[in-house]
Coordinates of C-alpha atoms in Angstrom, one line a residue:
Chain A
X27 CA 116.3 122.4 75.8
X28 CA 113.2 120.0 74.3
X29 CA 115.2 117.1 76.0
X30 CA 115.2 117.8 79.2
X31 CA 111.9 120.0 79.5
X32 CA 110.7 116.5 78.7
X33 CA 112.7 114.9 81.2
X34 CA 111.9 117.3 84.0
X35 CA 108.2 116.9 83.5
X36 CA 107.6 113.6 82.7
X37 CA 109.9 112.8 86.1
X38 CA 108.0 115.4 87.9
X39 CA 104.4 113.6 87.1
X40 CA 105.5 110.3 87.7
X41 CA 107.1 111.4 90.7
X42 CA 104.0 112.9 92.5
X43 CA 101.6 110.7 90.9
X44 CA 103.6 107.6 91.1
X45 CA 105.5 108.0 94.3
X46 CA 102.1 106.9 96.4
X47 CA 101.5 104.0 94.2
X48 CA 105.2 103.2 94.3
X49 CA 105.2 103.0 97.9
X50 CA 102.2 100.5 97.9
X51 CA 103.4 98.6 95.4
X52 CA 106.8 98.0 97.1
X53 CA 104.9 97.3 100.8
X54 CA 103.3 94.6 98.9
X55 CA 105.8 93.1 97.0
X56 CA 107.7 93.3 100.2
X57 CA 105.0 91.6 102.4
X58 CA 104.3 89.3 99.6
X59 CA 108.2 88.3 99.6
X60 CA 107.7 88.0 104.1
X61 CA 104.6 85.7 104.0
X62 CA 106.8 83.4 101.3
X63 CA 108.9 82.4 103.7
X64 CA 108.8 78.6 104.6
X65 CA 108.8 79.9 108.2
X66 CA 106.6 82.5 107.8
X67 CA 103.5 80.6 108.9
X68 CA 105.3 78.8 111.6
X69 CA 107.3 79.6 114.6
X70 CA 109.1 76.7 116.0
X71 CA 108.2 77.4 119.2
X72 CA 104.8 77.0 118.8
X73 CA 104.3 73.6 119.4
X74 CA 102.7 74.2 122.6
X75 CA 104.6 71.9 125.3
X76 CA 103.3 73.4 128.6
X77 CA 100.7 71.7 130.4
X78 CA 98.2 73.8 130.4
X79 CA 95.3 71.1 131.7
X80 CA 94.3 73.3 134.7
X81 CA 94.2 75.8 132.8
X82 CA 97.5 77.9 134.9
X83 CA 100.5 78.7 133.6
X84 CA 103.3 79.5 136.2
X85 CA 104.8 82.7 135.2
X86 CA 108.1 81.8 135.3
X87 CA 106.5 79.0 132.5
X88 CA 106.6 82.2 130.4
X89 CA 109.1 83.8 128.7
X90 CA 108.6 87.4 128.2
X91 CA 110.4 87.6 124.3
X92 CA 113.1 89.7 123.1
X93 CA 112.6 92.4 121.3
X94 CA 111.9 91.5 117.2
X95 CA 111.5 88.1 118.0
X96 CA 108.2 86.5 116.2
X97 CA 106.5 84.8 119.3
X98 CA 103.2 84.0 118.4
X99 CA 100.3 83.5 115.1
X100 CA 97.3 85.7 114.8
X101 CA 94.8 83.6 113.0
X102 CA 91.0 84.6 111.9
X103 CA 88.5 83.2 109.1
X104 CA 89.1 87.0 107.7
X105 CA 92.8 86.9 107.5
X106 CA 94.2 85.2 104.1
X107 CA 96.4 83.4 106.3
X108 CA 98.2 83.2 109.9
X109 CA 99.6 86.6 110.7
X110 CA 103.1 86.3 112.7
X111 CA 103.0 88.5 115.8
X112 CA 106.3 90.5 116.7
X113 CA 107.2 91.7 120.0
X114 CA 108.1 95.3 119.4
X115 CA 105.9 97.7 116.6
X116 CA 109.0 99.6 115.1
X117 CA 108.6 99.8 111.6
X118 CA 111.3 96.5 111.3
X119 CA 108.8 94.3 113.0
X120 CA 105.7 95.9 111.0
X121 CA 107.4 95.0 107.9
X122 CA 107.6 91.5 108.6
X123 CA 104.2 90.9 110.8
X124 CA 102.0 92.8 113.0
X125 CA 103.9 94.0 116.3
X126 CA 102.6 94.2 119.7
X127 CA 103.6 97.7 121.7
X128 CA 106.1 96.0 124.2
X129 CA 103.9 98.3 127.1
X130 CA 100.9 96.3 126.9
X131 CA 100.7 92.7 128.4
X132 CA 100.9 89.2 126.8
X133 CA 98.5 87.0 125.8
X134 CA 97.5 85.1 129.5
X135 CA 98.3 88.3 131.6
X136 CA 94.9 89.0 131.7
X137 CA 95.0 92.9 130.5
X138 CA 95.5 94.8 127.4
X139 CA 97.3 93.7 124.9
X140 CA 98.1 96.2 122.3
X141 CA 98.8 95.0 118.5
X142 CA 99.7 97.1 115.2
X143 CA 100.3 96.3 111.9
X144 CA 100.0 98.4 108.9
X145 CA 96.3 98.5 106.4
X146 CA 98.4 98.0 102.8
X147 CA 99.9 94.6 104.2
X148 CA 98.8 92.6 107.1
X149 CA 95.9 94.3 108.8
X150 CA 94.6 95.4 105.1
X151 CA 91.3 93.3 106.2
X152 CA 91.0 94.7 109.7
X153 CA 87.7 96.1 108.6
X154 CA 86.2 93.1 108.0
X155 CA 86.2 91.8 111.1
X156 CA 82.6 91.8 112.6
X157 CA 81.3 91.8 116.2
X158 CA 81.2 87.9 117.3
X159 CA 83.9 86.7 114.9
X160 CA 86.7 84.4 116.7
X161 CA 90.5 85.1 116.4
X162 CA 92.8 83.2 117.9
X163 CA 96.9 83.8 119.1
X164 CA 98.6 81.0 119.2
X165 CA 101.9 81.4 121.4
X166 CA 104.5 78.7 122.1
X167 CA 102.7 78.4 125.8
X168 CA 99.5 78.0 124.6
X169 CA 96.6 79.0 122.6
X170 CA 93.9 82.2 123.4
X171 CA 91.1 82.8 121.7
X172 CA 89.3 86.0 121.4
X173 CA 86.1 87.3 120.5
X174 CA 85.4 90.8 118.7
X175 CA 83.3 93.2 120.6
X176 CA 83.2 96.3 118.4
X177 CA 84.9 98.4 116.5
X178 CA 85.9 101.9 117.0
X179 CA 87.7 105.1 114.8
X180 CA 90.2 107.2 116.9
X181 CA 92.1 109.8 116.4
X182 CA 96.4 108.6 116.3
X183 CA 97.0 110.4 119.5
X184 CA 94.0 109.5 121.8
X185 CA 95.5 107.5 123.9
X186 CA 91.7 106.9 126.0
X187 CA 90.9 104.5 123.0
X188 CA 92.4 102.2 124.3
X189 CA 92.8 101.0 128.7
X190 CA 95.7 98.5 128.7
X191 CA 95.6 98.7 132.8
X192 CA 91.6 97.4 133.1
X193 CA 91.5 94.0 134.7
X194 CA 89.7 92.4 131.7
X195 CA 92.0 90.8 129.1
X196 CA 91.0 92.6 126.1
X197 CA 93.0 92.0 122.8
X198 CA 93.3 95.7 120.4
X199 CA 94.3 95.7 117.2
X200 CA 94.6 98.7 115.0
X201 CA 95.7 100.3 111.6
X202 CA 95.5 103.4 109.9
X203 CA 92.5 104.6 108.7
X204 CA 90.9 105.0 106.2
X205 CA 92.6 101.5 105.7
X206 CA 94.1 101.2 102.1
X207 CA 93.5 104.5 101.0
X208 CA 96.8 105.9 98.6
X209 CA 97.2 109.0 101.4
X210 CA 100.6 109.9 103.3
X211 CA 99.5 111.2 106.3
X212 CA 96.4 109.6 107.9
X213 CA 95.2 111.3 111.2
X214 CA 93.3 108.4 112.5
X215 CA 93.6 104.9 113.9
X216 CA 91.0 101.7 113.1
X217 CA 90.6 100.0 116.7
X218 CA 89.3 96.5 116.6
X219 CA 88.2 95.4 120.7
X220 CA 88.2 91.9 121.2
X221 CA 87.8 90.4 124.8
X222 CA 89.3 86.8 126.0
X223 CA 87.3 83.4 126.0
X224 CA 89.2 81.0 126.1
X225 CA 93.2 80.4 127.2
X226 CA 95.4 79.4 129.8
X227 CA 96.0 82.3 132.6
X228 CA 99.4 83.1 133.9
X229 CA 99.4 83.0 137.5
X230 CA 101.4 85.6 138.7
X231 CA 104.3 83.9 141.0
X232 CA 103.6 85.0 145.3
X233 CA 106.2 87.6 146.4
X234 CA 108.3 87.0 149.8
X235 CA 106.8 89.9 151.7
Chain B
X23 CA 96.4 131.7 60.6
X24 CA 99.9 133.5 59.9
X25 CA 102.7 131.4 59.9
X26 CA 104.6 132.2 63.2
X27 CA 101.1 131.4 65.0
X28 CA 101.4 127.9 63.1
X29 CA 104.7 126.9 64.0
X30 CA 104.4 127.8 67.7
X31 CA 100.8 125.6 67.6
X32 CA 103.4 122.7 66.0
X33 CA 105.4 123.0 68.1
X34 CA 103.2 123.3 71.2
X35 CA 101.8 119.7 69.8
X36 CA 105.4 118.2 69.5
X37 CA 105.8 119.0 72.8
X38 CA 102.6 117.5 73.9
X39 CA 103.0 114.2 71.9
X40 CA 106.5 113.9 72.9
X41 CA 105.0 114.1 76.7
X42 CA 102.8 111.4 76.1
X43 CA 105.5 109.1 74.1
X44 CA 107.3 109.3 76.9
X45 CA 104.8 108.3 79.3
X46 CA 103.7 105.2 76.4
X47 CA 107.6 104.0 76.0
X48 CA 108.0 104.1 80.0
X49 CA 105.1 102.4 80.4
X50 CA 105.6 99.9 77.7
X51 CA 109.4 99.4 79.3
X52 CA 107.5 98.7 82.7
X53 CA 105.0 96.0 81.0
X54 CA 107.8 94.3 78.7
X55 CA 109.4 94.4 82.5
X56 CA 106.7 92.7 84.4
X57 CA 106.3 90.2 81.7
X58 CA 109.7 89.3 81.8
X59 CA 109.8 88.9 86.1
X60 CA 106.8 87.0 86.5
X61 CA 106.7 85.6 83.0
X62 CA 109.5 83.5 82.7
X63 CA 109.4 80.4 85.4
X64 CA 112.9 79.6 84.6
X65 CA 114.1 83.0 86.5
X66 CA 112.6 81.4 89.3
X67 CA 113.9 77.7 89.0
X68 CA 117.4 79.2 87.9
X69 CA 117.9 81.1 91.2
X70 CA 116.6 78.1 93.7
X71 CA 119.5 76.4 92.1
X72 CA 122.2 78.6 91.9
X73 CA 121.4 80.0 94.8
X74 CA 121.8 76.1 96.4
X75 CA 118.5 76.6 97.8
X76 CA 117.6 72.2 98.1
X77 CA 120.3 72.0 99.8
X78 CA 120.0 74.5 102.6
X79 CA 117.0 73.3 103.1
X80 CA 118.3 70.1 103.8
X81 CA 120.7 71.0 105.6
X82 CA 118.5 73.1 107.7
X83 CA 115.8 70.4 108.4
X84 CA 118.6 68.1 109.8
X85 CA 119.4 70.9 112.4
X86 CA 116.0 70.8 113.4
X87 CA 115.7 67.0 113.9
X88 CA 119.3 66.4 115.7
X89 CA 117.8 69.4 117.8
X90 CA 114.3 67.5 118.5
X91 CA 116.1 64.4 118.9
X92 CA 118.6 65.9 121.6
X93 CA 115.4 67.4 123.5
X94 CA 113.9 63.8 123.6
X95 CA 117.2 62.1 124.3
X96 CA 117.2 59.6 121.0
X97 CA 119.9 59.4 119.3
X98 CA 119.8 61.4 115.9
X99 CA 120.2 58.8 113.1
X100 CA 117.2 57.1 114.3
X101 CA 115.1 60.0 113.6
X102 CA 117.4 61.0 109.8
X103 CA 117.0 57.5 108.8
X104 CA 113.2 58.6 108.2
X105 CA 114.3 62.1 107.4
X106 CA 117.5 61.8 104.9
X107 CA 118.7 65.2 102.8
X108 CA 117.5 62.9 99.7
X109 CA 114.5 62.8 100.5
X110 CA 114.0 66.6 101.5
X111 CA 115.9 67.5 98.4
X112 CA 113.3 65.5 96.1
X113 CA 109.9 66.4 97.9
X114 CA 111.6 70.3 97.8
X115 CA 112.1 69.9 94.2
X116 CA 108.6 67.7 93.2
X117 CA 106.5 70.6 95.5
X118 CA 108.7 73.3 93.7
X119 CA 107.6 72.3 90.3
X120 CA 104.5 70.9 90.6
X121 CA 103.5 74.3 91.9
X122 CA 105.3 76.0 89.2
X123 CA 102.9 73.8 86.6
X124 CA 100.0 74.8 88.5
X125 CA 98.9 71.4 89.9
X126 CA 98.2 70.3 93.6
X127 CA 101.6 69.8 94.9
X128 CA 100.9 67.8 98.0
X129 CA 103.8 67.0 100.7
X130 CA 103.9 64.0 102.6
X131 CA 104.2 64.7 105.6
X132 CA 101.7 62.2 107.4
X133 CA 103.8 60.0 106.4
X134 CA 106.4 61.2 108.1
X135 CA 104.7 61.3 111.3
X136 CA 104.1 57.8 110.9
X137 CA 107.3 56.5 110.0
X138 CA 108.6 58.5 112.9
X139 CA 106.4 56.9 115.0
X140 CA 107.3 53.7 113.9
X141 CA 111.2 54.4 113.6
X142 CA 111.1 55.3 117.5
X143 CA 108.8 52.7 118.8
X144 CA 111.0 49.8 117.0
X145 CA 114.6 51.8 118.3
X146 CA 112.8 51.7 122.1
X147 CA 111.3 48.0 121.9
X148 CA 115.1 47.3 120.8
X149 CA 116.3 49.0 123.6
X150 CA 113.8 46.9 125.7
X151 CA 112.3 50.4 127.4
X152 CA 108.4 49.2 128.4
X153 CA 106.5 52.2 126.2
X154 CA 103.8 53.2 128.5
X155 CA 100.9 55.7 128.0
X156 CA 103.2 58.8 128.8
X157 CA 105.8 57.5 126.8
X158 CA 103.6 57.3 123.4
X159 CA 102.5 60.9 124.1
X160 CA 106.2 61.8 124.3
X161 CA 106.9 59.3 121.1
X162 CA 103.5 61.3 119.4
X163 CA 104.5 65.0 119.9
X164 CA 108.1 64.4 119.0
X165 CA 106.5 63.0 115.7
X166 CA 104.5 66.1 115.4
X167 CA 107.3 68.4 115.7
X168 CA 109.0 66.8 112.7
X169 CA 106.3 66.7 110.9
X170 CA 105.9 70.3 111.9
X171 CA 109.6 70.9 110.5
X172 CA 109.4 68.8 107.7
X173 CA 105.9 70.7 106.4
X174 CA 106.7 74.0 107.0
X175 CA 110.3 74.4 105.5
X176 CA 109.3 72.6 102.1
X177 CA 106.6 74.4 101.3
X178 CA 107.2 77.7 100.3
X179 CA 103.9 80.0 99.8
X180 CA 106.4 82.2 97.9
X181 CA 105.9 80.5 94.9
X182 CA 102.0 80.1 95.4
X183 CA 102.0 84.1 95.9
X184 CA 104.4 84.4 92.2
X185 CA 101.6 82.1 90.5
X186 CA 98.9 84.2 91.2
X187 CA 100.5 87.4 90.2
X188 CA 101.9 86.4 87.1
X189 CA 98.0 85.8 86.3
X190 CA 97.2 89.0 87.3
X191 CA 100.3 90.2 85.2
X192 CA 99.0 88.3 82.1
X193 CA 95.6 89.5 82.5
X194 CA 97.0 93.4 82.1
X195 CA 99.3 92.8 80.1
X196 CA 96.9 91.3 76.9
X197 CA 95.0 94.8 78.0
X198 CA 97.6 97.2 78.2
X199 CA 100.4 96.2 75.9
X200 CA 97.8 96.7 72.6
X201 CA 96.6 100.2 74.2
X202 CA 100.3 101.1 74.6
X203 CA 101.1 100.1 71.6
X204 CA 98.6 102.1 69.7
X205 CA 99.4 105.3 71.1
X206 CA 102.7 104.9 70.5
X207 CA 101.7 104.2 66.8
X208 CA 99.3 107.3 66.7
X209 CA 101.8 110.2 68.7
X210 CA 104.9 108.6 66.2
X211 CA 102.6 109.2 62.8
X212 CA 101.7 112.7 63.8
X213 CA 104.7 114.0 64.8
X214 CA 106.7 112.6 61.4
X215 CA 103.4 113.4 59.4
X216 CA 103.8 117.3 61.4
X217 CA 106.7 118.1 59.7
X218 CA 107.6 118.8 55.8
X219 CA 111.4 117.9 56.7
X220 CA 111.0 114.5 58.6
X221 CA 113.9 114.5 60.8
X222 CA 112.8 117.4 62.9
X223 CA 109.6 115.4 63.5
X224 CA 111.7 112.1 64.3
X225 CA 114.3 114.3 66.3
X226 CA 111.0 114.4 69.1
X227 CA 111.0 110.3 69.1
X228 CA 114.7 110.5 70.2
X229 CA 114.0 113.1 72.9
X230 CA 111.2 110.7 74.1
X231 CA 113.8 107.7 73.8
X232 CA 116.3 109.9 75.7
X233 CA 113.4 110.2 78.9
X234 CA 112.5 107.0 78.7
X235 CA 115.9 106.1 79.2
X236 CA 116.2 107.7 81.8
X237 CA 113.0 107.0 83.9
X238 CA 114.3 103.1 83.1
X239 CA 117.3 103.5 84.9
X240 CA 115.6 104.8 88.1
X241 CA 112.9 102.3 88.1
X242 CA 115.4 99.4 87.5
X243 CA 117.2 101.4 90.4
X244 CA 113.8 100.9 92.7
X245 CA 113.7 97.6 92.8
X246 CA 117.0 98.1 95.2
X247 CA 115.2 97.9 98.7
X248 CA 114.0 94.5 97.7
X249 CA 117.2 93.4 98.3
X250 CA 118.5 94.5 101.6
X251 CA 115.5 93.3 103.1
X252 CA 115.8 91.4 106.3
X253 CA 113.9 88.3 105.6
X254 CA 114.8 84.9 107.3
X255 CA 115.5 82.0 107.0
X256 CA 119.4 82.7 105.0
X257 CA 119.2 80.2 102.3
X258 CA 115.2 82.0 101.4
X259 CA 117.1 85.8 101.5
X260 CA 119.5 84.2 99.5
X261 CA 116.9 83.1 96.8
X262 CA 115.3 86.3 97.3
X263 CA 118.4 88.1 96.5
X264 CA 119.2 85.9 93.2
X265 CA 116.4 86.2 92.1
X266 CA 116.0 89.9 91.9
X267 CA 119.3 90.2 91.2
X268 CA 118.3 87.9 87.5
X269 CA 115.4 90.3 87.2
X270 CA 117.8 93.3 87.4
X271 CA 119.6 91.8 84.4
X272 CA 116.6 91.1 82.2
X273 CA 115.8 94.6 83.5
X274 CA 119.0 96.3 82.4
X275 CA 119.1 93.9 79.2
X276 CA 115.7 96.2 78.0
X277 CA 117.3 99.2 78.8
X278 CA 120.0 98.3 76.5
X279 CA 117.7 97.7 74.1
X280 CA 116.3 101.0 74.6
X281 CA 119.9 102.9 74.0
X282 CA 120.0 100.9 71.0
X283 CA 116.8 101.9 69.6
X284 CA 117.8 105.8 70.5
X285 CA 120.9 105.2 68.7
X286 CA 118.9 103.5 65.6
X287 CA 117.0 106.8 65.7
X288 CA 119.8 109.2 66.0
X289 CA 120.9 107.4 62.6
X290 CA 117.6 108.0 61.0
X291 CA 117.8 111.3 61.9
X292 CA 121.4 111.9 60.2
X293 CA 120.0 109.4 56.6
X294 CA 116.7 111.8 56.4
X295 CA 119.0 115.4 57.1
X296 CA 121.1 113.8 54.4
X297 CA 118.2 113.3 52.2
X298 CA 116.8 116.3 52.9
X299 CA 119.3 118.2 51.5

């Protein structure tokens, strides 16, 4: 009887005090074990070949990626280090970088372009971005830089936080909020505006009317 | 205070200190754990080898360059005569290590650049081709996509990341083991000293054994994710996997040590029954 009251309760605390934690700790070992890899910090692509001296890049120049395919860097003095960017935000591509929502445009296009990542891993210093601070994309057509505008909290399901249609490329990134906080079910979204200043533009291709 | 009410506050107190033997024994199994997974370097060097890590890399880096060389239409062993496996092997292993010790490693990849340079420029001027101004930008960026190759598959932040946890690891550990240890000490003495017949105050330490057991298995069981996770490039998962897979071993090694121990106190509890009597 003694042995498995102990059992039973000693599981049952652990469980419901430990299963939070143990989810944290395993995101980070599991990030820590993706930003490890020798090509974590590099996509081969991204030696930029495309002459971008005009500052144009033909469309067909531009590849749109497949789906779970790293195709660009996210890079800011706030991050620890380059950020891979994955086209797709399922939770396979969140695990392994931030991941652009495959409705929004790519760098270039000049509208929004829509990127997650989760607050106990990659975006876990969202916050500390600050109005004016650069970041940069780098894709394997060419580098964008960005400059942050504000910051906003939204509820999950607003979907007015955000206008990917608006004819001003404007970079969003977002993450749970409160960022880092040991709680399952977070109700709202950290929005991060930052607005183009710098990048080739991908001129769309004329259509035979 | 009557007798009964005595022996139910006892045993209300076994109870309690068994709970938190439980807890301290898990939680010393978890430190002894992390100790052993970020403690011991040789885990890590032991799985780069066996899991032919050096060599991969190698292997892969000379995919890349045959690849870059095809794109710029030179022929391939002018660019691996810079770029041999030897090479990659050794700089792999010296950047490895070094990082291990906690020095600078440093890889030398301007070099490389250079040499590329050089290696292509001589192979043209042999080929008599006039190098003009477009031509050394072509000659310059394929250098900088080697380089590019060479850099970024030898290093391996992985092992930058393990450093600084295993100081953070060390830093609790010389903090938490000694707390662990004493409350362990403390809940053992007071349920033995509980008891005018010691083995039903030891009998408490074996159902705290048996939990601890227990919980052992299903953290060791945790670490299972790790390992189907989908991680590239191969011969890195393949480290990856190796080297959890050691750290399940040295894991399932303590919990071993753990059913010895409850057997150990099973025993005890038979010799002092005997005595008893």
């Amino acid at each position: 009887m003694i042995p498995i009251l102990t059992l039973i309760v000693t599981s049952g605390i652990l469980y419901i005090g430990g299963k939070p934690i143990h989810s944290i700790v395993l995101a980070d070992i599991k990030y820590t074990i993706v930003k490890g890899s020798p090509t974590y910090h590099y996509s081969e692509d991204m030696v930029s070949q495309s002459d971008t001296s005009d500052g144009n890049l033909e469309q067909g120049e531009v590849k749109i990626p497949d789906i779970g395919i790293q195709y660009a860097e996210l890079i800011s003095d706030r991050f620890d280090s380059a950020i891979p960017i994955y086209y797709g935000d399922s939770e396979k591509e969140l695990q392994k970088g931030v991941g652009q929502y495959i409705g929004s445009y790519l760098p270039g296009e000049g509208k929004g372009i829509l990127i997650g990542g989760h607050d106990t891993t990659f975006f876990e210093s969202l916050d500390q971005l600050q109005a004016n601070d650069k970041i940069s994309i780098r894709t394997s057509y060419g580098e964008y830089t960005y400059q942050v505008k504000k910051a906003e909290i939204h509820k999950a399901d607003d979907y007015n936080a955000y206008d990917l249609e608006a004819d001003t490329e404007q970079l969003i990134l977002y993450t749970c909020y409160p960022i880092g906080k040991i709680i399952t079910n977070r109700q709202e979204r950290y929005y991060v505006y930052c607005d183009k200043i710098d990048g080739p533009t991908i001129v769309k291709e004329p259509t035979n009317d | 205070m009557t007798r009964d009410s005595y022996r139910k506050k006892r045993y209300i107190i076994s109870i309690l200190m068994t709970f938190i033997l439980s807890i301290s024994m898990f939680s010393l199994f978890c430190a002894v754990m992390m100790y052993f997974n970020f403690g011991d370097q040789k885990v890590i060097t032991n799985s780069l080898t066996e899991s032919k890590y050096y060599d991969k890399v190698a292997k892969d880096i000379n995919e890349r360059i045959k690849e870059i060389a095809t794109n710029h239409d030179i022929p391939e062993e002018v660019l691996l005569k810079v770029i041999s496996s030897e090479k990659i092997t050794v700089e792999s292993v010296k950047y490895i290590e070094r990082t291990l010790q906690g020095k600078e490693a440093k890889i030398h990849s301007d070099d490389i650049e250079d040499a590329m340079i050089k290696q292509v420029t001589l192979y043209l001027a042999d080929q008599n081709v006039t190098i003009t101004e477009q031509l050394k930008d072509s000659i310059h960026i394929l250098a900088k996509e080697c380089k590019v190759v060479y850099e970024n598959k030898i290093e391996l932040k992985f092992i930058d990341y393990y450093k600084q946890y295993q100081a953070k690891v060390f830093h609790w550990l010389k903090i938490t083991i000694p707390v662990i240890l004493v409350i362990l000490a403390v809940c053992s003495v007071v349920l033995v000293r509980m008891y005018r017949l010691k083995h039903q105050g030891v009998r408490f330490l074996a159902y705290s054994m048996i939990a601890t057991i227990y919980l052992s298995v299903i953290a060791n069981i945790l670490y299972k994710p790790l390992k189907g996770m989908d991680i590239t490039p191969a011969y890195y998962k393949s480290f990856i996997d190796t080297y959890i897979q050691k750290c399940r071993m040295q894991n399932n090694i303590l919990i071993y040590i753990e059913i010895f121990l409850l057997v150990l106190i099973l025993l005890g509890i038979k010799v002092l029954k005997k005595t008893a009597k």
